[in-house]
mmCIF file of C-alpha atoms and ligand atoms in Angstrom:
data_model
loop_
_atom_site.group_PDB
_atom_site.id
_atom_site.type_symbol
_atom_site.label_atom_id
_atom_site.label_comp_id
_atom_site.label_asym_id
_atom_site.label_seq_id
_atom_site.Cartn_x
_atom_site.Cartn_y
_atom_site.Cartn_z
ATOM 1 C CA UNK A 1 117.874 251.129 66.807
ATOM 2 C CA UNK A 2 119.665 254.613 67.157
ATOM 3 C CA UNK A 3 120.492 255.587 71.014
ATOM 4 C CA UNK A 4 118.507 257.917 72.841
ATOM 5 C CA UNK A 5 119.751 261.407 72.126
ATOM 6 C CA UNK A 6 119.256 261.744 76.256
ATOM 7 C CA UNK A 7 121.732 264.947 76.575
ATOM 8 C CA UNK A 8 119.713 266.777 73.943
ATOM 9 C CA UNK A 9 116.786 265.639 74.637
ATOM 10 C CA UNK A 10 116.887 266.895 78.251
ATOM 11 C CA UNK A 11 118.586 270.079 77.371
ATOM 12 C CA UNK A 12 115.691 271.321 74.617
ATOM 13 C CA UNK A 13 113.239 270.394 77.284
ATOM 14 C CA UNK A 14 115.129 272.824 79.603
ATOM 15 C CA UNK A 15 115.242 275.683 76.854
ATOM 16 C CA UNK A 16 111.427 275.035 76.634
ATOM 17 C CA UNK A 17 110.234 275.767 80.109
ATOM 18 C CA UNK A 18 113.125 278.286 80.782
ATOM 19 C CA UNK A 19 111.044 281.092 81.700
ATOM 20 C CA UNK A 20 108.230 278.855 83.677
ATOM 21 C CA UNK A 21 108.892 278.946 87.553
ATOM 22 C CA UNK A 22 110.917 276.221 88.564
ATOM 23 C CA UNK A 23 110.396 272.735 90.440
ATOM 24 C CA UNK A 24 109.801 273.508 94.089
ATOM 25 C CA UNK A 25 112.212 272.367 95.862
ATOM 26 C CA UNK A 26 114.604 273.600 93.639
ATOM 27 C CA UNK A 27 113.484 277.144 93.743
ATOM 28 C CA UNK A 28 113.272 277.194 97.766
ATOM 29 C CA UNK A 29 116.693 276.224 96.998
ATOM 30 C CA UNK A 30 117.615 279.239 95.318
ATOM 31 C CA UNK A 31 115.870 281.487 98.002
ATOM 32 C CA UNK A 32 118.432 280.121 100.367
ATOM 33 C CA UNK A 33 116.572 277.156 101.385
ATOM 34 C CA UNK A 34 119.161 274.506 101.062
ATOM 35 C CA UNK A 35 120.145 272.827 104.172
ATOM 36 C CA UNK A 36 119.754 269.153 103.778
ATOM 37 C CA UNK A 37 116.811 269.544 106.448
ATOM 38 C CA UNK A 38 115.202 272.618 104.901
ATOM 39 C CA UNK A 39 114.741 270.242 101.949
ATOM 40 C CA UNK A 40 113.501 267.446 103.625
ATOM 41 C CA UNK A 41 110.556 269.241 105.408
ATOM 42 C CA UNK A 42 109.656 271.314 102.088
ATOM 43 C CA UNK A 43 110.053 267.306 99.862
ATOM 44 C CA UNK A 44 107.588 266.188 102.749
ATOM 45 C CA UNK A 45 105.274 269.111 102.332
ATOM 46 C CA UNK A 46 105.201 268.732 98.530
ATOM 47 C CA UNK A 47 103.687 265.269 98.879
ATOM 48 C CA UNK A 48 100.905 265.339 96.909
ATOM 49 C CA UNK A 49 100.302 269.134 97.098
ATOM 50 C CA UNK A 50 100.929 271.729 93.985
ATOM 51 C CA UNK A 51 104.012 272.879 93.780
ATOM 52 C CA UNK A 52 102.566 276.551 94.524
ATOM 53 C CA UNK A 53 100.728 275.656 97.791
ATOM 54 C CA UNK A 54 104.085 273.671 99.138
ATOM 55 C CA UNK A 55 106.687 276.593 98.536
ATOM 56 C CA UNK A 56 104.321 278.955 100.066
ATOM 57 C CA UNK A 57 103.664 276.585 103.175
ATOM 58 C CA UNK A 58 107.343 275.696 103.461
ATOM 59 C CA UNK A 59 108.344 279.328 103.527
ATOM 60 C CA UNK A 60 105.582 279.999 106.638
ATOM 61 C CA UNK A 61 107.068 277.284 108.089
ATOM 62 C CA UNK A 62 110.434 278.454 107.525
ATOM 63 C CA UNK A 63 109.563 281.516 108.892
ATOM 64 C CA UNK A 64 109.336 280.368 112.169
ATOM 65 C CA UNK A 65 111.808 277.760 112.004
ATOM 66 C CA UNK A 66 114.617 276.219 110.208
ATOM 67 C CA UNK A 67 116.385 273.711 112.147
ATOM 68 C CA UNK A 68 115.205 270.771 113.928
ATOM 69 C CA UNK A 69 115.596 272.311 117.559
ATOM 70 C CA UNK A 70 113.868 275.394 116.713
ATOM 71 C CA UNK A 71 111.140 273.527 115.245
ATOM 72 C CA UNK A 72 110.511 271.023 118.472
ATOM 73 C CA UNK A 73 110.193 274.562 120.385
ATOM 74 C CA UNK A 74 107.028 274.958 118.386
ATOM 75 C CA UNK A 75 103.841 273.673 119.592
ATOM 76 C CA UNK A 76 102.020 270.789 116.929
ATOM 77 C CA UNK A 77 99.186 273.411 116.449
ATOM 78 C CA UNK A 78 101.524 276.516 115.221
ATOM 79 C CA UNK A 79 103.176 273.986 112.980
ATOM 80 C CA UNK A 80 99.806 272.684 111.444
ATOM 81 C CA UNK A 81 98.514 276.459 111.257
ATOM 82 C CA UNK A 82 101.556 277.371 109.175
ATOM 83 C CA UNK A 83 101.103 274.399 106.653
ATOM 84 C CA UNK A 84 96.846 274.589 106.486
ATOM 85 C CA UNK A 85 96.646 274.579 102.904
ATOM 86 C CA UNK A 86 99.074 271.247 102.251
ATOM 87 C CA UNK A 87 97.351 268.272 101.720
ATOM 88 C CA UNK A 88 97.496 265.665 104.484
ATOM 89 C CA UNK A 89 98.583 269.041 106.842
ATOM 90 C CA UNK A 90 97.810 267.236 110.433
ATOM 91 C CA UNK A 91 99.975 264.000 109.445
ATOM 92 C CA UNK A 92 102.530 265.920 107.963
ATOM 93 C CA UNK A 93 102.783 268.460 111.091
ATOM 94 C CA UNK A 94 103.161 265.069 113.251
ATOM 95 C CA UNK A 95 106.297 263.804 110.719
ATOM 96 C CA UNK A 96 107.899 266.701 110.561
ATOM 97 C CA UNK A 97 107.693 267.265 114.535
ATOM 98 C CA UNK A 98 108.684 263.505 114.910
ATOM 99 C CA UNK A 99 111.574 263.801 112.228
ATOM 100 C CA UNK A 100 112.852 266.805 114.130
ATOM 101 C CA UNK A 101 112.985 265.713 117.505
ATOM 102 C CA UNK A 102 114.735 262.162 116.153
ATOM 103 C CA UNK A 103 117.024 264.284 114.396
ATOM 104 C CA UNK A 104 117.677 266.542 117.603
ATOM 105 C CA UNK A 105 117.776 263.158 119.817
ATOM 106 C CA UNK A 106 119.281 260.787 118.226
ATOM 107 C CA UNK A 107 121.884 262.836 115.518
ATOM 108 C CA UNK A 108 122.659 265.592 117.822
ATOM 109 C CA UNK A 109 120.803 268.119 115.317
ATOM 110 C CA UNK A 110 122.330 267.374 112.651
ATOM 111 C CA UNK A 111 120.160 265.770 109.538
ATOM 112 C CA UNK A 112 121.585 262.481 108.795
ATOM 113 C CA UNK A 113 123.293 262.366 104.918
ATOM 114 C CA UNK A 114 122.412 259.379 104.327
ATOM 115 C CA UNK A 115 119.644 257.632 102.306
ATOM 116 C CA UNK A 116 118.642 254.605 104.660
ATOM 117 C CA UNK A 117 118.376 256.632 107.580
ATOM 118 C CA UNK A 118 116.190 259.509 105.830
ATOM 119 C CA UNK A 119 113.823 256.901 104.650
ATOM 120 C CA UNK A 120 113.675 255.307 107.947
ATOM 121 C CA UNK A 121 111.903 258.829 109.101
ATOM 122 C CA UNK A 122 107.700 258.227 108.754
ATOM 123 C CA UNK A 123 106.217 260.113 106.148
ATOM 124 C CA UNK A 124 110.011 260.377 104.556
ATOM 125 C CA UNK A 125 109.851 257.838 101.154
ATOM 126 C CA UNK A 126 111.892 256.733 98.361
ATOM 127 C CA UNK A 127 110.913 260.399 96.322
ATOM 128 C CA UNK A 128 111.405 262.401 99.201
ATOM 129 C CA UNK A 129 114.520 261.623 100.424
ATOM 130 C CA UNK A 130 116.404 261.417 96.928
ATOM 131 C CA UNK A 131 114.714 264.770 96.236
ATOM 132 C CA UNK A 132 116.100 266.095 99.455
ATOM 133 C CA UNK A 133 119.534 264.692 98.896
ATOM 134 C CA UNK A 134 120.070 265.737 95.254
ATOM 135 C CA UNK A 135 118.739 269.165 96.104
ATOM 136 C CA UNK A 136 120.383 269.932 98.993
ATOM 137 C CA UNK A 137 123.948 267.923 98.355
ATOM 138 C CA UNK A 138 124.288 266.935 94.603
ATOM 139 C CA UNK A 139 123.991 263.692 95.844
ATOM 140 C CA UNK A 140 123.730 261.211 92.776
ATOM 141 C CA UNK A 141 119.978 259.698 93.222
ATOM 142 C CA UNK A 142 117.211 260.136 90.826
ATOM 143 C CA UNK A 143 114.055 260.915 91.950
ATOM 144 C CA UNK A 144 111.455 259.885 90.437
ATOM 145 C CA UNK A 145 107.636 261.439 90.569
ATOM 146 C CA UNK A 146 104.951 261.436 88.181
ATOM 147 C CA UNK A 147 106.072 263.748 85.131
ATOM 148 C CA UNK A 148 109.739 262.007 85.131
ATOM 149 C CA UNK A 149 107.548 258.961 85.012
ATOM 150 C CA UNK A 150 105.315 259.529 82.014
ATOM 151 C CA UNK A 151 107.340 261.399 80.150
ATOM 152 C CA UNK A 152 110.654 258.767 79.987
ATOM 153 C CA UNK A 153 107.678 256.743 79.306
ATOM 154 C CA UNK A 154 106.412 258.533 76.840
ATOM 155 C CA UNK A 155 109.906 259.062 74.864
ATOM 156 C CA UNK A 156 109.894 254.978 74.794
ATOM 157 C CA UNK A 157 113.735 255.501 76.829
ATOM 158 C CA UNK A 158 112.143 253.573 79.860
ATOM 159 C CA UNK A 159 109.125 250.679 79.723
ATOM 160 C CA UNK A 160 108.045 250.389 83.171
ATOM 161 C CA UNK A 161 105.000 251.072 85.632
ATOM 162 C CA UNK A 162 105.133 252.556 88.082
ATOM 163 C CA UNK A 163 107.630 255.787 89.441
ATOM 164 C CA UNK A 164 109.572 253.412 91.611
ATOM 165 C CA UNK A 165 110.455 250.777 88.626
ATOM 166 C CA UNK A 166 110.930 253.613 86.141
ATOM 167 C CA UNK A 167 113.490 255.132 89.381
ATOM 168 C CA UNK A 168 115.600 251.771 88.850
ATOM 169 C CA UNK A 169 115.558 251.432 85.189
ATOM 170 C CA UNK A 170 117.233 255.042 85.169
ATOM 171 C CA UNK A 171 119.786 253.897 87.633
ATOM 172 C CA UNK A 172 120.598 251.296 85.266
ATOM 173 C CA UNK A 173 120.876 253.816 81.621
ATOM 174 C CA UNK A 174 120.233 257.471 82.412
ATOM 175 C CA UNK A 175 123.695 259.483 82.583
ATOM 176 C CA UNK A 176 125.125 260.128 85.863
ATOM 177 C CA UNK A 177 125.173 263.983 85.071
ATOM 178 C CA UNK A 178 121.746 264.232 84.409
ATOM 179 C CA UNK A 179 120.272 262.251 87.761
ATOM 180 C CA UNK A 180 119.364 265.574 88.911
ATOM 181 C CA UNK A 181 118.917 267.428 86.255
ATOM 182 C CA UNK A 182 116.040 265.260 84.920
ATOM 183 C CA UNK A 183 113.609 266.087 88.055
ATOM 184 C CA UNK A 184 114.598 269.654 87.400
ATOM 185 C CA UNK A 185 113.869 269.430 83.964
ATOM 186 C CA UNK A 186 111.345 267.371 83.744
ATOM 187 C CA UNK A 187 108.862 268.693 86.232
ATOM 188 C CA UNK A 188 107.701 271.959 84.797
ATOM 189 C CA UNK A 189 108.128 270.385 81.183
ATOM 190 C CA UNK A 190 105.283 267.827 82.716
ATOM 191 C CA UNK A 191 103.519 270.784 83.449
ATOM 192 C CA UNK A 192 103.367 273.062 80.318
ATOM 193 C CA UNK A 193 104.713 270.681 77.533
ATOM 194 C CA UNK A 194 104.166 267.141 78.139
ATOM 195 C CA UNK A 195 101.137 267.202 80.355
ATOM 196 C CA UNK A 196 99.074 264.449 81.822
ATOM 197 C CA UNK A 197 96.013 264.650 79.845
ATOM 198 C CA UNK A 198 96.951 266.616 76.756
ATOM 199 C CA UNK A 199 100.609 266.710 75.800
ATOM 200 C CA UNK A 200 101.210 269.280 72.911
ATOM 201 C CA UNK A 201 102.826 267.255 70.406
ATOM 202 C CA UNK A 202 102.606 269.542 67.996
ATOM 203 C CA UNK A 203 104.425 272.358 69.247
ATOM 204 C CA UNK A 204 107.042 269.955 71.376
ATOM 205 C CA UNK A 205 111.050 270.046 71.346
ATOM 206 C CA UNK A 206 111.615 266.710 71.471
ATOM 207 C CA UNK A 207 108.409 265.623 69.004
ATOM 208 C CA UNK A 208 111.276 263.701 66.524
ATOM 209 C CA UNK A 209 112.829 261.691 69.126
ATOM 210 C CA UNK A 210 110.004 260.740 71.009
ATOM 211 C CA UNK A 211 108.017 257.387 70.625
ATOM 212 C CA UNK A 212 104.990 259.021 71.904
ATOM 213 C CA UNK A 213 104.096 255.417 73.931
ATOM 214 C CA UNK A 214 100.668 255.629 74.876
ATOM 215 C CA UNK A 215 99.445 259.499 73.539
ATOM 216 C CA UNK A 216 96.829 259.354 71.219
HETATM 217 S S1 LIG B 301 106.228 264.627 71.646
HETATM 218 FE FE1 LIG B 301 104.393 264.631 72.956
HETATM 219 S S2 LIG B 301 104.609 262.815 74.231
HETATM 220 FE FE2 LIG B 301 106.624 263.246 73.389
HETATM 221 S S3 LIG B 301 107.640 264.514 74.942
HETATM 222 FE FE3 LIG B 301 106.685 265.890 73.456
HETATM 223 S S4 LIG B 301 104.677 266.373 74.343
HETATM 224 FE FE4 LIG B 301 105.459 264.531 75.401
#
């Protein structure tokens, strides 16, 4: 069986959704968003929340405060007023309050670089802290939501599932170059190309490489 053309693959997705706005936490990024804990609080706020709703709420928040000691001088209700519209808003208020003050505490303000100690963080998981550390740092994890799930699926490169087994098959095949790059990538070609319900085939990039696993 001929190898997975990943490189080219990846890169004609990219060409395909160049003009669509890009992943959120990559495009708070590029506003100037990028501390390692301005990611964090903006991966946490995407949980489960459009991409839209979670820049705009992390830029309210952001507003009033970027760093864990400025946010602990805000009072829980300010925080929850500024990030309404995200889903699971009071929970997510009490993380990112809780995050902040361990991080203020206990890592004298500093956000802790390091994997294990992100995900040790309530409300922080697996997703959210590789999504954090990639963005912010380049660090080499792959993270792994729904559309780099189906679609990897989809192309028959990965058999797996669920996110977090198709996250360790790519550790074992998936270019170290690309472990960013595919959540980039892949995230607004899950929304406009290769979508849930009604992938367009027809009109896709990568329709000759891809085994299609599971589209009818
Ligand atoms: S050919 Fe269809 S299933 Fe395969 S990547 Fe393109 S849109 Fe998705």
């Amino acid at each position: 069986m001929p190898e997975f053309p990943i490189h080219s693959v990846l890169s004609r997705c990219a060409a395909a959704v160049a003009d669509k706005p890009p992943a959120a936490m990559f495009g708070l990024r590029d506003e100037g968003y990028d501390s390692l804990y301005e990611q964090l609080v903006s991966s946490l706020l995407s949980v489960r929340t459009y991409d839209e709703v979670s820049t705009e709420v992390s830029r309210r928040l952001f507003a009033l405060a970027r760093t864990p000691a400025a946010m602990i001088a805000l009072d829980r209700e300010t925080i929850l007023e500024a990030i309404a519209e995200a889903t699971f808003a009071p929970a997510k208020a009490d993380n990112i309050l809780a995050l902040s003050r361990t991080i203020v505490e206990a890592y004298a303000g500093e956000t802790p670089a390091d994997y294990d100690k992100l995900i040790a963080f309530r409300g922080v998981g697996p997703k959210v802290a590789s999504l954090a550390l990639g963005v912010a740092l380049n660090h080499p994890v792959i993270a792994v939501d729904i559309h780099v799930h189906r679609i990897t699926n989809r192309w028959g490169y990965v058999a797996t599932s669920t996110p977090d087994k198709t996250r360790d098959a790519l550790a074992a095949k998936l270019p170290r170059d690309l472990w960013i790059e595919i959540n980039r990538v892949l995230v607004p070609f899950g929304k406009h190309v290769c979508t849930g319900t009604r992938p367009r085939c027809s009109n896709c990039p990568v329709f000759d490489d891809c085994a299609r696993v599971g589209v009818r």
